[in-house]
PDB file of N, CA, C and O in Angstrom:
ATOM      1  N   MET A  27      23.277  23.914   9.455  1.00 68.00           N
ATOM      2  CA  MET A  27      22.800  25.279   9.535  1.00 68.00           C
ATOM      3  C   MET A  27      21.398  25.320  10.150  1.00 68.00           C
ATOM      4  O   MET A  27      21.156  26.118  11.047  1.00 68.00           O
ATOM      5  N   CYS A  28      20.495  24.477   9.667  1.00 66.00           N
ATOM      6  CA  CYS A  28      19.130  24.450  10.223  1.00 66.00           C
ATOM      7  C   CYS A  28      19.155  24.087  11.705  1.00 66.00           C
ATOM      8  O   CYS A  28      18.444  24.693  12.501  1.00 66.00           O
ATOM      9  N   ARG A  29      19.939  23.106  12.020  1.00 72.00           N
ATOM     10  CA  ARG A  29      20.011  22.660  13.415  1.00 72.00           C
ATOM     11  C   ARG A  29      20.502  23.802  14.302  1.00 72.00           C
ATOM     12  O   ARG A  29      20.014  23.986  15.412  1.00 72.00           O
ATOM     13  N   ARG A  30      21.447  24.566  13.798  1.00 78.00           N
ATOM     14  CA  ARG A  30      22.002  25.664  14.588  1.00 78.00           C
ATOM     15  C   ARG A  30      20.979  26.790  14.762  1.00 78.00           C
ATOM     16  O   ARG A  30      20.836  27.336  15.839  1.00 78.00           O
ATOM     17  N   ILE A  31      20.240  27.123  13.707  1.00 75.00           N
ATOM     18  CA  ILE A  31      19.308  28.249  13.752  1.00 75.00           C
ATOM     19  C   ILE A  31      17.986  27.863  14.409  1.00 75.00           C
ATOM     20  O   ILE A  31      17.494  28.557  15.294  1.00 75.00           O
ATOM     21  N   VAL A  32      17.405  26.756  13.959  1.00 71.00           N
ATOM     22  CA  VAL A  32      16.074  26.361  14.418  1.00 71.00           C
ATOM     23  C   VAL A  32      16.126  25.342  15.550  1.00 71.00           C
ATOM     24  O   VAL A  32      15.195  25.218  16.328  1.00 71.00           O
ATOM     25  N   GLY A  33      17.208  24.615  15.616  1.00 77.00           N
ATOM     26  CA  GLY A  33      17.350  23.619  16.672  1.00 77.00           C
ATOM     27  C   GLY A  33      16.895  22.228  16.289  1.00 77.00           C
ATOM     28  O   GLY A  33      16.829  21.343  17.133  1.00 77.00           O
ATOM     29  N   VAL A  34      16.539  22.027  15.022  1.00 78.00           N
ATOM     30  CA  VAL A  34      16.144  20.697  14.545  1.00 78.00           C
ATOM     31  C   VAL A  34      16.840  20.427  13.215  1.00 78.00           C
ATOM     32  O   VAL A  34      17.163  21.357  12.472  1.00 78.00           O
ATOM     33  N   PRO A  35      17.042  19.154  12.886  1.00 85.00           N
ATOM     34  CA  PRO A  35      17.678  18.818  11.601  1.00 85.00           C
ATOM     35  C   PRO A  35      16.807  19.236  10.416  1.00 85.00           C
ATOM     36  O   PRO A  35      15.580  19.275  10.506  1.00 85.00           O
ATOM     37  N   SER A  36      17.438  19.513   9.296  1.00 87.00           N
ATOM     38  CA  SER A  36      16.713  19.942   8.094  1.00 87.00           C
ATOM     39  C   SER A  36      15.718  18.882   7.626  1.00 87.00           C
ATOM     40  O   SER A  36      14.621  19.216   7.169  1.00 87.00           O
ATOM     41  N   LYS A  37      16.081  17.616   7.754  1.00 90.00           N
ATOM     42  CA  LYS A  37      15.183  16.539   7.338  1.00 90.00           C
ATOM     43  C   LYS A  37      13.872  16.591   8.123  1.00 90.00           C
ATOM     44  O   LYS A  37      12.790  16.406   7.567  1.00 90.00           O
ATOM     45  N   ARG A  38      13.977  16.873   9.408  1.00 91.00           N
ATOM     46  CA  ARG A  38      12.772  16.966  10.239  1.00 91.00           C
ATOM     47  C   ARG A  38      11.904  18.147   9.806  1.00 91.00           C
ATOM     48  O   ARG A  38      10.676  18.043   9.771  1.00 91.00           O
ATOM     49  N   LEU A  39      12.519  19.272   9.470  1.00 91.00           N
ATOM     50  CA  LEU A  39      11.757  20.423   8.984  1.00 91.00           C
ATOM     51  C   LEU A  39      10.987  20.081   7.713  1.00 91.00           C
ATOM     52  O   LEU A  39       9.819  20.445   7.562  1.00 91.00           O
ATOM     53  N   VAL A  40      11.646  19.385   6.802  1.00 93.00           N
ATOM     54  CA  VAL A  40      11.002  18.996   5.548  1.00 93.00           C
ATOM     55  C   VAL A  40       9.831  18.053   5.832  1.00 93.00           C
ATOM     56  O   VAL A  40       8.734  18.227   5.292  1.00 93.00           O
ATOM     57  N   HIS A  41      10.037  17.071   6.701  1.00 95.00           N
ATOM     58  CA  HIS A  41       8.972  16.124   7.026  1.00 95.00           C
ATOM     59  C   HIS A  41       7.798  16.824   7.709  1.00 95.00           C
ATOM     60  O   HIS A  41       6.640  16.527   7.405  1.00 95.00           O
ATOM     61  N   GLU A  42       8.091  17.753   8.604  1.00 95.00           N
ATOM     62  CA  GLU A  42       7.009  18.489   9.271  1.00 95.00           C
ATOM     63  C   GLU A  42       6.202  19.307   8.270  1.00 95.00           C
ATOM     64  O   GLU A  42       4.980  19.370   8.355  1.00 95.00           O
ATOM     65  N   ARG A  43       6.889  19.908   7.318  1.00 95.00           N
ATOM     66  CA  ARG A  43       6.192  20.703   6.301  1.00 95.00           C
ATOM     67  C   ARG A  43       5.355  19.812   5.392  1.00 95.00           C
ATOM     68  O   ARG A  43       4.221  20.160   5.042  1.00 95.00           O
ATOM     69  N   LEU A  44       5.895  18.661   5.008  1.00 98.00           N
ATOM     70  CA  LEU A  44       5.120  17.713   4.200  1.00 98.00           C
ATOM     71  C   LEU A  44       3.871  17.258   4.946  1.00 98.00           C
ATOM     72  O   LEU A  44       2.789  17.166   4.364  1.00 98.00           O
ATOM     73  N   MET A  45       4.018  16.975   6.225  1.00 98.00           N
ATOM     74  CA  MET A  45       2.867  16.533   7.015  1.00 98.00           C
ATOM     75  C   MET A  45       1.833  17.645   7.155  1.00 98.00           C
ATOM     76  O   MET A  45       0.630  17.400   7.075  1.00 98.00           O
ATOM     77  N   GLN A  46       2.277  18.854   7.341  1.00 98.00           N
ATOM     78  CA  GLN A  46       1.352  19.984   7.438  1.00 98.00           C
ATOM     79  C   GLN A  46       0.529  20.101   6.153  1.00 98.00           C
ATOM     80  O   GLN A  46      -0.687  20.263   6.191  1.00 98.00           O
ATOM     81  N   GLU A  47       1.203  20.007   5.023  1.00 98.00           N
ATOM     82  CA  GLU A  47       0.513  20.120   3.737  1.00 98.00           C
ATOM     83  C   GLU A  47      -0.385  18.908   3.492  1.00 98.00           C
ATOM     84  O   GLU A  47      -1.494  19.051   2.992  1.00 98.00           O
ATOM     85  N   ALA A  48       0.064  17.719   3.849  1.00 98.00           N
ATOM     86  CA  ALA A  48      -0.747  16.516   3.667  1.00 98.00           C
ATOM     87  C   ALA A  48      -2.025  16.620   4.495  1.00 98.00           C
ATOM     88  O   ALA A  48      -3.123  16.322   4.001  1.00 98.00           O
ATOM     89  N   ARG A  49      -1.901  17.055   5.744  1.00 98.00           N
ATOM     90  CA  ARG A  49      -3.093  17.220   6.596  1.00 98.00           C
ATOM     91  C   ARG A  49      -4.050  18.247   6.002  1.00 98.00           C
ATOM     92  O   ARG A  49      -5.262  18.054   5.996  1.00 98.00           O
ATOM     93  N   ARG A  50      -3.507  19.349   5.524  1.00 98.00           N
ATOM     94  CA  ARG A  50      -4.347  20.388   4.919  1.00 98.00           C
ATOM     95  C   ARG A  50      -5.093  19.844   3.703  1.00 98.00           C
ATOM     96  O   ARG A  50      -6.301  20.039   3.567  1.00 98.00           O
ATOM     97  N   MET A  51      -4.373  19.135   2.846  1.00 98.00           N
ATOM     98  CA  MET A  51      -4.986  18.602   1.632  1.00 98.00           C
ATOM     99  C   MET A  51      -6.034  17.536   1.957  1.00 98.00           C
ATOM    100  O   MET A  51      -7.085  17.474   1.314  1.00 98.00           O
ATOM    101  N   LEU A  52      -5.764  16.705   2.947  1.00 98.00           N
ATOM    102  CA  LEU A  52      -6.733  15.677   3.328  1.00 98.00           C
ATOM    103  C   LEU A  52      -7.996  16.301   3.912  1.00 98.00           C
ATOM    104  O   LEU A  52      -9.095  15.782   3.722  1.00 98.00           O
ATOM    105  N   THR A  53      -7.855  17.404   4.592  1.00 96.00           N
ATOM    106  CA  THR A  53      -8.995  18.045   5.240  1.00 96.00           C
ATOM    107  C   THR A  53      -9.799  18.912   4.281  1.00 96.00           C
ATOM    108  O   THR A  53     -11.029  18.893   4.320  1.00 96.00           O
ATOM    109  N   PHE A  54      -9.128  19.647   3.421  1.00 96.00           N
ATOM    110  CA  PHE A  54      -9.812  20.680   2.644  1.00 96.00           C
ATOM    111  C   PHE A  54      -9.941  20.416   1.153  1.00 96.00           C
ATOM    112  O   PHE A  54     -10.467  21.270   0.440  1.00 96.00           O
ATOM    113  N   THR A  55      -9.461  19.272   0.662  1.00 96.00           N
ATOM    114  CA  THR A  55      -9.623  18.979  -0.766  1.00 96.00           C
ATOM    115  C   THR A  55     -10.327  17.640  -0.928  1.00 96.00           C
ATOM    116  O   THR A  55     -10.383  16.842   0.000  1.00 96.00           O
ATOM    117  N   GLY A  56     -10.813  17.414  -2.096  1.00 95.00           N
ATOM    118  CA  GLY A  56     -11.435  16.139  -2.422  1.00 95.00           C
ATOM    119  C   GLY A  56     -10.497  15.194  -3.151  1.00 95.00           C
ATOM    120  O   GLY A  56     -10.919  14.162  -3.676  1.00 95.00           O
ATOM    121  N   MET A  57      -9.220  15.556  -3.171  1.00 98.00           N
ATOM    122  CA  MET A  57      -8.235  14.717  -3.860  1.00 98.00           C
ATOM    123  C   MET A  57      -8.131  13.367  -3.159  1.00 98.00           C
ATOM    124  O   MET A  57      -8.300  13.280  -1.946  1.00 98.00           O
ATOM    125  N   THR A  58      -7.828  12.333  -3.938  1.00 98.00           N
ATOM    126  CA  THR A  58      -7.626  11.019  -3.346  1.00 98.00           C
ATOM    127  C   THR A  58      -6.293  11.012  -2.603  1.00 98.00           C
ATOM    128  O   THR A  58      -5.433  11.875  -2.823  1.00 98.00           O
ATOM    129  N   VAL A  59      -6.117  10.028  -1.752  1.00 97.00           N
ATOM    130  CA  VAL A  59      -4.860   9.881  -1.017  1.00 97.00           C
ATOM    131  C   VAL A  59      -3.704   9.713  -2.010  1.00 97.00           C
ATOM    132  O   VAL A  59      -2.639  10.308  -1.841  1.00 97.00           O
ATOM    133  N   ASN A  60      -3.918   8.938  -3.052  1.00 97.00           N
ATOM    134  CA  ASN A  60      -2.881   8.752  -4.078  1.00 97.00           C
ATOM    135  C   ASN A  60      -2.521  10.076  -4.741  1.00 97.00           C
ATOM    136  O   ASN A  60      -1.345  10.378  -4.939  1.00 97.00           O
ATOM    137  N   GLU A  61      -3.533  10.861  -5.101  1.00 98.00           N
ATOM    138  CA  GLU A  61      -3.286  12.149  -5.745  1.00 98.00           C
ATOM    139  C   GLU A  61      -2.499  13.086  -4.820  1.00 98.00           C
ATOM    140  O   GLU A  61      -1.592  13.790  -5.265  1.00 98.00           O
ATOM    141  N   ILE A  62      -2.841  13.086  -3.555  1.00 98.00           N
ATOM    142  CA  ILE A  62      -2.126  13.925  -2.594  1.00 98.00           C
ATOM    143  C   ILE A  62      -0.668  13.487  -2.498  1.00 98.00           C
ATOM    144  O   ILE A  62       0.237  14.316  -2.507  1.00 98.00           O
ATOM    145  N   GLY A  63      -0.452  12.190  -2.419  1.00 98.00           N
ATOM    146  CA  GLY A  63       0.914  11.678  -2.371  1.00 98.00           C
ATOM    147  C   GLY A  63       1.724  12.120  -3.576  1.00 98.00           C
ATOM    148  O   GLY A  63       2.857  12.606  -3.433  1.00 98.00           O
ATOM    149  N   TYR A  64       1.149  11.978  -4.766  1.00 98.00           N
ATOM    150  CA  TYR A  64       1.849  12.407  -5.980  1.00 98.00           C
ATOM    151  C   TYR A  64       2.090  13.916  -5.966  1.00 98.00           C
ATOM    152  O   TYR A  64       3.160  14.384  -6.326  1.00 98.00           O
ATOM    153  N   GLN A  65       1.093  14.670  -5.542  1.00 97.00           N
ATOM    154  CA  GLN A  65       1.207  16.125  -5.489  1.00 97.00           C
ATOM    155  C   GLN A  65       2.343  16.565  -4.560  1.00 97.00           C
ATOM    156  O   GLN A  65       3.019  17.553  -4.815  1.00 97.00           O
ATOM    157  N   LEU A  66       2.559  15.809  -3.493  1.00 98.00           N
ATOM    158  CA  LEU A  66       3.602  16.142  -2.526  1.00 98.00           C
ATOM    159  C   LEU A  66       4.980  15.593  -2.916  1.00 98.00           C
ATOM    160  O   LEU A  66       5.943  15.761  -2.184  1.00 98.00           O
ATOM    161  N   GLY A  67       5.044  14.909  -4.072  1.00 97.00           N
ATOM    162  CA  GLY A  67       6.336  14.461  -4.577  1.00 97.00           C
ATOM    163  C   GLY A  67       6.671  13.009  -4.307  1.00 97.00           C
ATOM    164  O   GLY A  67       7.778  12.570  -4.603  1.00 97.00           O
ATOM    165  N   PHE A  68       5.738  12.251  -3.759  1.00 97.00           N
ATOM    166  CA  PHE A  68       5.974  10.821  -3.541  1.00 97.00           C
ATOM    167  C   PHE A  68       5.678  10.085  -4.837  1.00 97.00           C
ATOM    168  O   PHE A  68       4.626  10.279  -5.439  1.00 97.00           O
ATOM    169  N   GLN A  69       6.591   9.240  -5.265  1.00 96.00           N
ATOM    170  CA  GLN A  69       6.392   8.505  -6.506  1.00 96.00           C
ATOM    171  C   GLN A  69       5.592   7.226  -6.293  1.00 96.00           C
ATOM    172  O   GLN A  69       5.085   6.650  -7.251  1.00 96.00           O
ATOM    173  N   ASP A  70       5.477   6.802  -5.066  1.00 96.00           N
ATOM    174  CA  ASP A  70       4.760   5.572  -4.741  1.00 96.00           C
ATOM    175  C   ASP A  70       3.710   5.882  -3.674  1.00 96.00           C
ATOM    176  O   ASP A  70       4.059   6.308  -2.571  1.00 96.00           O
ATOM    177  N   PRO A  71       2.421   5.682  -3.984  1.00 94.00           N
ATOM    178  CA  PRO A  71       1.368   5.975  -3.016  1.00 94.00           C
ATOM    179  C   PRO A  71       1.516   5.180  -1.711  1.00 94.00           C
ATOM    180  O   PRO A  71       1.182   5.669  -0.641  1.00 94.00           O
ATOM    181  N   VAL A  72       2.039   3.979  -1.804  1.00 96.00           N
ATOM    182  CA  VAL A  72       2.226   3.160  -0.603  1.00 96.00           C
ATOM    183  C   VAL A  72       3.265   3.812   0.312  1.00 96.00           C
ATOM    184  O   VAL A  72       3.089   3.840   1.537  1.00 96.00           O
ATOM    185  N   TYR A  73       4.315   4.356  -0.268  1.00 98.00           N
ATOM    186  CA  TYR A  73       5.332   5.022   0.540  1.00 98.00           C
ATOM    187  C   TYR A  73       4.749   6.260   1.224  1.00 98.00           C
ATOM    188  O   TYR A  73       5.033   6.532   2.387  1.00 98.00           O
ATOM    189  N   PHE A  74       3.902   7.006   0.513  1.00 98.00           N
ATOM    190  CA  PHE A  74       3.250   8.165   1.134  1.00 98.00           C
ATOM    191  C   PHE A  74       2.400   7.722   2.323  1.00 98.00           C
ATOM    192  O   PHE A  74       2.457   8.345   3.387  1.00 98.00           O
ATOM    193  N   CYS A  75       1.641   6.653   2.164  1.00 98.00           N
ATOM    194  CA  CYS A  75       0.798   6.167   3.258  1.00 98.00           C
ATOM    195  C   CYS A  75       1.640   5.739   4.459  1.00 98.00           C
ATOM    196  O   CYS A  75       1.287   6.036   5.606  1.00 98.00           O
ATOM    197  N   ARG A  76       2.750   5.055   4.208  1.00 98.00           N
ATOM    198  CA  ARG A  76       3.647   4.658   5.304  1.00 98.00           C
ATOM    199  C   ARG A  76       4.269   5.880   5.977  1.00 98.00           C
ATOM    200  O   ARG A  76       4.362   5.948   7.204  1.00 98.00           O
ATOM    201  N   PHE A  77       4.716   6.833   5.178  1.00 98.00           N
ATOM    202  CA  PHE A  77       5.287   8.071   5.704  1.00 98.00           C
ATOM    203  C   PHE A  77       4.267   8.780   6.589  1.00 98.00           C
ATOM    204  O   PHE A  77       4.573   9.190   7.717  1.00 98.00           O
ATOM    205  N   PHE A  78       3.054   8.928   6.094  1.00 98.00           N
ATOM    206  CA  PHE A  78       2.010   9.625   6.848  1.00 98.00           C
ATOM    207  C   PHE A  78       1.702   8.886   8.148  1.00 98.00           C
ATOM    208  O   PHE A  78       1.642   9.496   9.216  1.00 98.00           O
ATOM    209  N   ALA A  79       1.520   7.586   8.053  1.00 98.00           N
ATOM    210  CA  ALA A  79       1.190   6.790   9.240  1.00 98.00           C
ATOM    211  C   ALA A  79       2.300   6.855  10.281  1.00 98.00           C
ATOM    212  O   ALA A  79       2.029   6.921  11.485  1.00 98.00           O
ATOM    213  N   ARG A  80       3.531   6.851   9.849  1.00 97.00           N
ATOM    214  CA  ARG A  80       4.665   6.917  10.775  1.00 97.00           C
ATOM    215  C   ARG A  80       4.679   8.247  11.526  1.00 97.00           C
ATOM    216  O   ARG A  80       5.004   8.297  12.708  1.00 97.00           O
ATOM    217  N   HIS A  81       4.293   9.324  10.864  1.00 97.00           N
ATOM    218  CA  HIS A  81       4.352  10.644  11.484  1.00 97.00           C
ATOM    219  C   HIS A  81       3.050  11.053  12.177  1.00 97.00           C
ATOM    220  O   HIS A  81       3.074  11.919  13.052  1.00 97.00           O
ATOM    221  N   ALA A  82       1.932  10.459  11.803  1.00 97.00           N
ATOM    222  CA  ALA A  82       0.642  10.865  12.380  1.00 97.00           C
ATOM    223  C   ALA A  82       0.001   9.773  13.230  1.00 97.00           C
ATOM    224  O   ALA A  82      -1.057   9.995  13.809  1.00 97.00           O
ATOM    225  N   ASP A  83       0.598   8.600  13.270  1.00 97.00           N
ATOM    226  CA  ASP A  83       0.050   7.465  14.019  1.00 97.00           C
ATOM    227  C   ASP A  83      -1.343   7.065  13.558  1.00 97.00           C
ATOM    228  O   ASP A  83      -2.133   6.535  14.336  1.00 97.00           O
ATOM    229  N   THR A  84      -1.653   7.349  12.307  1.00 98.00           N
ATOM    230  CA  THR A  84      -2.901   6.919  11.687  1.00 98.00           C
ATOM    231  C   THR A  84      -2.711   6.971  10.173  1.00 98.00           C
ATOM    232  O   THR A  84      -1.801   7.649   9.691  1.00 98.00           O
ATOM    233  N   THR A  85      -3.555   6.285   9.452  1.00 97.00           N
ATOM    234  CA  THR A  85      -3.450   6.309   7.992  1.00 97.00           C
ATOM    235  C   THR A  85      -4.057   7.600   7.446  1.00 97.00           C
ATOM    236  O   THR A  85      -4.872   8.239   8.128  1.00 97.00           O
ATOM    237  N   PRO A  86      -3.687   7.983   6.226  1.00 98.00           N
ATOM    238  CA  PRO A  86      -4.292   9.180   5.638  1.00 98.00           C
ATOM    239  C   PRO A  86      -5.819   9.074   5.549  1.00 98.00           C
ATOM    240  O   PRO A  86      -6.529  10.038   5.838  1.00 98.00           O
ATOM    241  N   SER A  87      -6.323   7.909   5.189  1.00 97.00           N
ATOM    242  CA  SER A  87      -7.773   7.727   5.078  1.00 97.00           C
ATOM    243  C   SER A  87      -8.459   7.876   6.426  1.00 97.00           C
ATOM    244  O   SER A  87      -9.507   8.527   6.531  1.00 97.00           O
ATOM    245  N   ASN A  88      -7.885   7.292   7.458  1.00 97.00           N
ATOM    246  CA  ASN A  88      -8.464   7.427   8.795  1.00 97.00           C
ATOM    247  C   ASN A  88      -8.391   8.872   9.277  1.00 97.00           C
ATOM    248  O   ASN A  88      -9.322   9.356   9.922  1.00 97.00           O
ATOM    249  N   TYR A  89      -7.302   9.538   8.976  1.00 97.00           N
ATOM    250  CA  TYR A  89      -7.167  10.947   9.352  1.00 97.00           C
ATOM    251  C   TYR A  89      -8.273  11.763   8.700  1.00 97.00           C
ATOM    252  O   TYR A  89      -8.939  12.555   9.355  1.00 97.00           O
ATOM    253  N   ARG A  90      -8.491  11.567   7.406  1.00 97.00           N
ATOM    254  CA  ARG A  90      -9.531  12.295   6.690  1.00 97.00           C
ATOM    255  C   ARG A  90     -10.912  11.998   7.263  1.00 97.00           C
ATOM    256  O   ARG A  90     -11.697  12.893   7.506  1.00 97.00           O
ATOM    257  N   HIS A  91     -11.179  10.734   7.487  1.00 96.00           N
ATOM    258  CA  HIS A  91     -12.476  10.336   8.037  1.00 96.00           C
ATOM    259  C   HIS A  91     -12.703  11.006   9.396  1.00 96.00           C
ATOM    260  O   HIS A  91     -13.790  11.531   9.655  1.00 96.00           O
ATOM    261  N   HIS A  92     -11.697  11.013  10.240  1.00 95.00           N
ATOM    262  CA  HIS A  92     -11.809  11.632  11.567  1.00 95.00           C
ATOM    263  C   HIS A  92     -12.041  13.144  11.435  1.00 95.00           C
ATOM    264  O   HIS A  92     -12.870  13.700  12.159  1.00 95.00           O
ATOM    265  N   GLN A  93     -11.333  13.788  10.523  1.00 92.00           N
ATOM    266  CA  GLN A  93     -11.498  15.234  10.339  1.00 92.00           C
ATOM    267  C   GLN A  93     -12.893  15.573   9.817  1.00 92.00           C
ATOM    268  O   GLN A  93     -13.507  16.531  10.272  1.00 92.00           O
ATOM    269  N   LEU A  94     -13.387  14.778   8.894  1.00 86.00           N
ATOM    270  CA  LEU A  94     -14.715  15.038   8.316  1.00 86.00           C
ATOM    271  C   LEU A  94     -15.825  14.762   9.325  1.00 86.00           C
ATOM    272  O   LEU A  94     -16.848  15.434   9.319  1.00 86.00           O
ATOM    273  N   SER A  95     -15.623  13.786  10.201  1.00 91.00           N
ATOM    274  CA  SER A  95     -16.661  13.481  11.183  1.00 91.00           C
ATOM    275  C   SER A  95     -16.719  14.536  12.286  1.00 91.00           C
ATOM    276  O   SER A  95     -17.725  14.669  12.957  1.00 91.00           O
ATOM    277  N   GLN A  96     -15.655  15.319  12.455  1.00 87.00           N
ATOM    278  CA  GLN A  96     -15.650  16.388  13.456  1.00 87.00           C
ATOM    279  C   GLN A  96     -16.319  17.646  12.956  1.00 87.00           C
ATOM    280  O   GLN A  96     -16.685  18.503  13.743  1.00 87.00           O
ATOM    281  N   SER A  97     -16.474  17.790  11.640  1.00 69.00           N
ATOM    282  CA  SER A  97     -17.053  19.023  11.093  1.00 69.00           C
ATOM    283  C   SER A  97     -18.551  19.043  11.194  1.00 69.00           C
ATOM    284  O   SER A  97     -19.243  18.151  11.258  1.00 69.00           O
TER     285      SER A  97
END
């Protein structure tokens, strides 16, 4: 159904939404990377870091550092 309406698989939509929220939380909150992972439903912080790195081509910590240095 998602693929037919939006043109992408439902799994991709979920991953894009998770990444959007992870980026927002890394940029605008003081939560640790582990806390963000748990908040987003990941039971293992290492899996969250791998998931993030696979989709953003950088680690959550590096992403945060880069965002903070631009402000």
